PDB file of C-alpha atoms in Angstrom:
ATOM      1  CA  MET A   1      -0.052  -0.014   0.043  1.00  0.00           C
ATOM      2  CA  GLY A   2       1.310   3.509  -0.817  1.00  0.00           C
ATOM      3  CA  ALA A   3       1.914   6.195   1.710  1.00  0.00           C
ATOM      4  CA  SER A   4      -1.288   7.861   3.034  1.00  0.00           C
ATOM      5  CA  PRO A   5      -2.030  11.388   1.634  1.00  0.00           C
ATOM      6  CA  VAL A   6      -4.001  12.316   4.818  1.00  0.00           C
ATOM      7  CA  VAL A   7      -2.832  15.062   7.011  1.00  0.00           C
ATOM      8  CA  ALA A   8      -4.411  15.690  10.411  1.00  0.00           C
ATOM      9  CA  VAL A   9      -4.737  19.144  11.922  1.00  0.00           C
ATOM     10  CA  GLY A  10      -6.039  19.292  15.438  1.00  0.00           C
ATOM     11  CA  PHE A  11      -6.281  21.458  18.529  1.00  0.00           C
ATOM     12  CA  SER A  12      -6.397  20.136  22.101  1.00  0.00           C
ATOM     13  CA  ASN A  13      -8.403  16.877  22.318  1.00  0.00           C
ATOM     14  CA  GLY A  14      -8.527  16.621  18.476  1.00  0.00           C
ATOM     15  CA  ALA A  15      -4.718  16.986  18.391  1.00  0.00           C
ATOM     16  CA  SER A  16      -4.277  14.420  21.113  1.00  0.00           C
ATOM     17  CA  ILE A  17      -6.566  11.996  19.213  1.00  0.00           C
ATOM     18  CA  ALA A  18      -4.507  12.476  16.098  1.00  0.00           C
ATOM     19  CA  ALA A  19      -1.278  11.765  18.105  1.00  0.00           C
ATOM     20  CA  ALA A  20      -2.881   8.634  19.475  1.00  0.00           C
ATOM     21  CA  LEU A  21      -3.783   7.562  15.749  1.00  0.00           C
ATOM     22  CA  LEU A  22      -0.171   8.145  14.794  1.00  0.00           C
ATOM     23  CA  LEU A  23       1.061   5.875  17.534  1.00  0.00           C
ATOM     24  CA  THR A  24      -1.478   3.068  17.310  1.00  0.00           C
ATOM     25  CA  HIS A  25      -2.188   2.931  13.516  1.00  0.00           C
ATOM     26  CA  PRO A  26       1.027   3.924  11.773  1.00  0.00           C
ATOM     27  CA  GLY A  27       0.603   4.829   8.026  1.00  0.00           C
ATOM     28  CA  VAL A  28      -2.954   6.230   8.381  1.00  0.00           C
ATOM     29  CA  LEU A  29      -1.664   9.587   8.597  1.00  0.00           C
ATOM     30  CA  ARG A  30       1.282  11.057   6.572  1.00  0.00           C
ATOM     31  CA  ALA A  31       1.685  14.128   8.581  1.00  0.00           C
ATOM     32  CA  ALA A  32       0.001  15.996  11.434  1.00  0.00           C
ATOM     33  CA  VAL A  33      -0.145  19.503  12.872  1.00  0.00           C
ATOM     34  CA  LEU A  34      -0.831  19.074  16.565  1.00  0.00           C
ATOM     35  CA  LEU A  35      -1.664  22.277  18.548  1.00  0.00           C
ATOM     36  CA  ALA A  36      -1.872  22.004  22.381  1.00  0.00           C
ATOM     37  CA  ALA A  37      -1.555  18.153  22.261  1.00  0.00           C
ATOM     38  CA  GLY A  38      -0.470  15.919  25.016  1.00  0.00           C
ATOM     39  CA  ALA A  39       0.491  12.388  25.445  1.00  0.00           C
ATOM     40  CA  SER A  40      -2.824  10.588  25.588  1.00  0.00           C
ATOM     41  CA  LEU A  41      -1.354   7.149  25.799  1.00  0.00           C
ATOM     42  CA  GLN A  42       0.203   7.681  29.303  1.00  0.00           C
ATOM     43  CA  ASP A  43      -1.416   4.779  30.945  1.00  0.00           C
ATOM     44  CA  ARG A  44       0.318   2.369  28.609  1.00  0.00           C
ATOM     45  CA  SER A  45       3.427   2.604  26.633  1.00  0.00           C
ATOM     46  CA  PRO A  46       2.790   2.749  22.897  1.00  0.00           C
ATOM     47  CA  GLU A  47       4.178   0.024  20.864  1.00  0.00           C
ATOM     48  CA  GLN A  48       7.454   0.449  19.072  1.00  0.00           C
ATOM     49  CA  VAL A  49       5.677   1.266  15.654  1.00  0.00           C
ATOM     50  CA  ASP A  50       7.660   2.692  12.752  1.00  0.00           C
ATOM     51  CA  LEU A  51       6.878   6.386  12.112  1.00  0.00           C
ATOM     52  CA  SER A  52       9.768   6.944   9.756  1.00  0.00           C
ATOM     53  CA  GLY A  53       8.499   9.123   6.877  1.00  0.00           C
ATOM     54  CA  THR A  54       5.811  10.693   9.106  1.00  0.00           C
ATOM     55  CA  ALA A  55       6.222  14.532   9.755  1.00  0.00           C
ATOM     56  CA  VAL A  56       4.677  16.201  12.792  1.00  0.00           C
ATOM     57  CA  PHE A  57       4.416  19.898  13.862  1.00  0.00           C
ATOM     58  CA  LEU A  58       3.618  20.209  17.501  1.00  0.00           C
ATOM     59  CA  ALA A  59       3.063  23.488  19.358  1.00  0.00           C
ATOM     60  CA  ALA A  60       2.333  23.791  23.033  1.00  0.00           C
ATOM     61  CA  GLY A  61       1.961  26.550  25.654  1.00  0.00           C
ATOM     62  CA  MET A  62       4.472  26.628  28.505  1.00  0.00           C
ATOM     63  CA  ALA A  63       1.748  27.938  30.791  1.00  0.00           C
ATOM     64  CA  GLY A  64      -0.932  25.415  29.752  1.00  0.00           C
ATOM     65  CA  PRO A  65      -2.964  24.316  32.811  1.00  0.00           C
ATOM     66  CA  ILE A  66      -4.921  21.628  30.890  1.00  0.00           C
ATOM     67  CA  ILE A  67      -1.971  19.992  29.195  1.00  0.00           C
ATOM     68  CA  PRO A  68       1.394  20.883  30.836  1.00  0.00           C
ATOM     69  CA  ILE A  69       4.456  21.445  28.739  1.00  0.00           C
ATOM     70  CA  ASP A  70       5.929  18.262  30.023  1.00  0.00           C
ATOM     71  CA  GLN A  71       2.981  16.258  28.496  1.00  0.00           C
ATOM     72  CA  ALA A  72       3.816  17.854  25.163  1.00  0.00           C
ATOM     73  CA  GLN A  73       7.532  17.042  25.509  1.00  0.00           C
ATOM     74  CA  LEU A  74       6.600  13.324  26.468  1.00  0.00           C
ATOM     75  CA  LEU A  75       4.619  13.243  23.169  1.00  0.00           C
ATOM     76  CA  VAL A  76       7.489  14.684  21.184  1.00  0.00           C
ATOM     77  CA  ASN A  77       9.713  11.867  22.650  1.00  0.00           C
ATOM     78  CA  GLN A  78       7.078   9.216  21.968  1.00  0.00           C
ATOM     79  CA  LEU A  79       6.975  10.289  18.378  1.00  0.00           C
ATOM     80  CA  THR A  80      10.706  10.944  17.775  1.00  0.00           C
ATOM     81  CA  ASP A  81      11.598   7.620  19.474  1.00  0.00           C
ATOM     82  CA  ARG A  82       9.562   5.859  16.686  1.00  0.00           C
ATOM     83  CA  GLY A  83      11.239   7.695  13.892  1.00  0.00           C
ATOM     84  CA  ALA A  84       8.803  10.703  13.207  1.00  0.00           C
ATOM     85  CA  ALA A  85      10.411  13.884  12.000  1.00  0.00           C
ATOM     86  CA  VAL A  86       8.945  16.265  14.578  1.00  0.00           C
ATOM     87  CA  THR A  87       9.075  20.024  14.659  1.00  0.00           C
ATOM     88  CA  PHE A  88       8.311  21.316  18.217  1.00  0.00           C
ATOM     89  CA  ARG A  89       7.471  24.846  19.014  1.00  0.00           C
ATOM     90  CA  SER A  90       6.762  26.056  22.562  1.00  0.00           C
ATOM     91  CA  HIS A  91       5.313  29.434  23.315  1.00  0.00           C
ATOM     92  CA  PRO A  92       4.628  31.383  26.501  1.00  0.00           C
ATOM     93  CA  GLY A  93       0.865  31.037  26.327  1.00  0.00           C
ATOM     94  CA  GLY A  94      -1.397  28.600  27.904  1.00  0.00           C
ATOM     95  CA  HIS A  95      -4.114  26.208  26.623  1.00  0.00           C
ATOM     96  CA  GLY A  96      -5.639  28.464  23.868  1.00  0.00           C
ATOM     97  CA  ALA A  97      -4.936  29.312  20.260  1.00  0.00           C
ATOM     98  CA  PRO A  98      -1.227  29.712  19.673  1.00  0.00           C
ATOM     99  CA  PRO A  99       0.239  32.949  19.050  1.00  0.00           C
ATOM    100  CA  PRO A 100       0.141  34.226  15.340  1.00  0.00           C
ATOM    101  CA  GLU A 101       3.841  33.477  14.891  1.00  0.00           C
ATOM    102  CA  VAL A 102       3.430  29.869  15.845  1.00  0.00           C
ATOM    103  CA  LEU A 103       0.476  29.554  13.437  1.00  0.00           C
ATOM    104  CA  ARG A 104       2.557  31.177  10.723  1.00  0.00           C
ATOM    105  CA  SER A 105       5.223  28.507  11.543  1.00  0.00           C
ATOM    106  CA  ALA A 106       2.790  25.725  11.347  1.00  0.00           C
ATOM    107  CA  ARG A 107       1.395  27.037   8.032  1.00  0.00           C
ATOM    108  CA  GLY A 108       4.912  27.391   6.567  1.00  0.00           C
ATOM    109  CA  TRP A 109       5.807  23.921   7.813  1.00  0.00           C
ATOM    110  CA  LEU A 110       2.778  22.459   6.232  1.00  0.00           C
ATOM    111  CA  ALA A 111       3.460  24.093   2.901  1.00  0.00           C
ATOM    112  CA  THR A 112       7.026  22.601   3.054  1.00  0.00           C
ATOM    113  CA  VAL A 113       5.605  19.138   3.815  1.00  0.00           C
ATOM    114  CA  ARG A 114       3.105  19.430   0.908  1.00  0.00           C
ATOM    115  CA  ALA A 115       5.761  20.566  -1.536  1.00  0.00           C
ATOM    116  CA  ALA A 116       8.250  17.836  -0.352  1.00  0.00           C
ATOM    117  CA  ARG A 117       5.592  15.131  -0.778  1.00  0.00           C
ATOM    118  CA  GLY A 118       4.097  16.086  -4.034  1.00  0.00           C
ATOM    119  CA  GLY A 119       0.992  17.906  -2.710  1.00  0.00           C
ATOM    120  CA  VAL A 120       0.154  15.958   0.292  1.00  0.00           C
ATOM    121  CA  GLY A 121      -3.225  16.788   1.649  1.00  0.00           C
ATOM    122  CA  ARG A 122      -4.572  18.365  -1.551  1.00  0.00           C
ATOM    123  CA  PRO A 123      -7.694  16.896  -2.999  1.00  0.00           C
TER     124      PRO A 123
END
């Protein structure tokens, strides 16, 4: 089966669900933009799946009361330990929409991923 063209973009719970999908069903997503995501698979260690070829942009607020920054860092570690190429951006905010500069970074990252992968995510 060829690589998936699907890119997930999620905030908070939606981002955490996409992260769990990456870790439990490798190959379903080709890339993901995860905003304010945490390690939702804390109660069990995710299997050692192969996420090489999967790109992830993850942004998290350092003052996040709902998803502390250490949970975002744990997710970064879970993904990179399995071969995903992760771009991590922290910001001084909390659990809300990331600052405009982080959103611009995510948008630029996604454009780069699309260009590198022949238009991934386009209809």
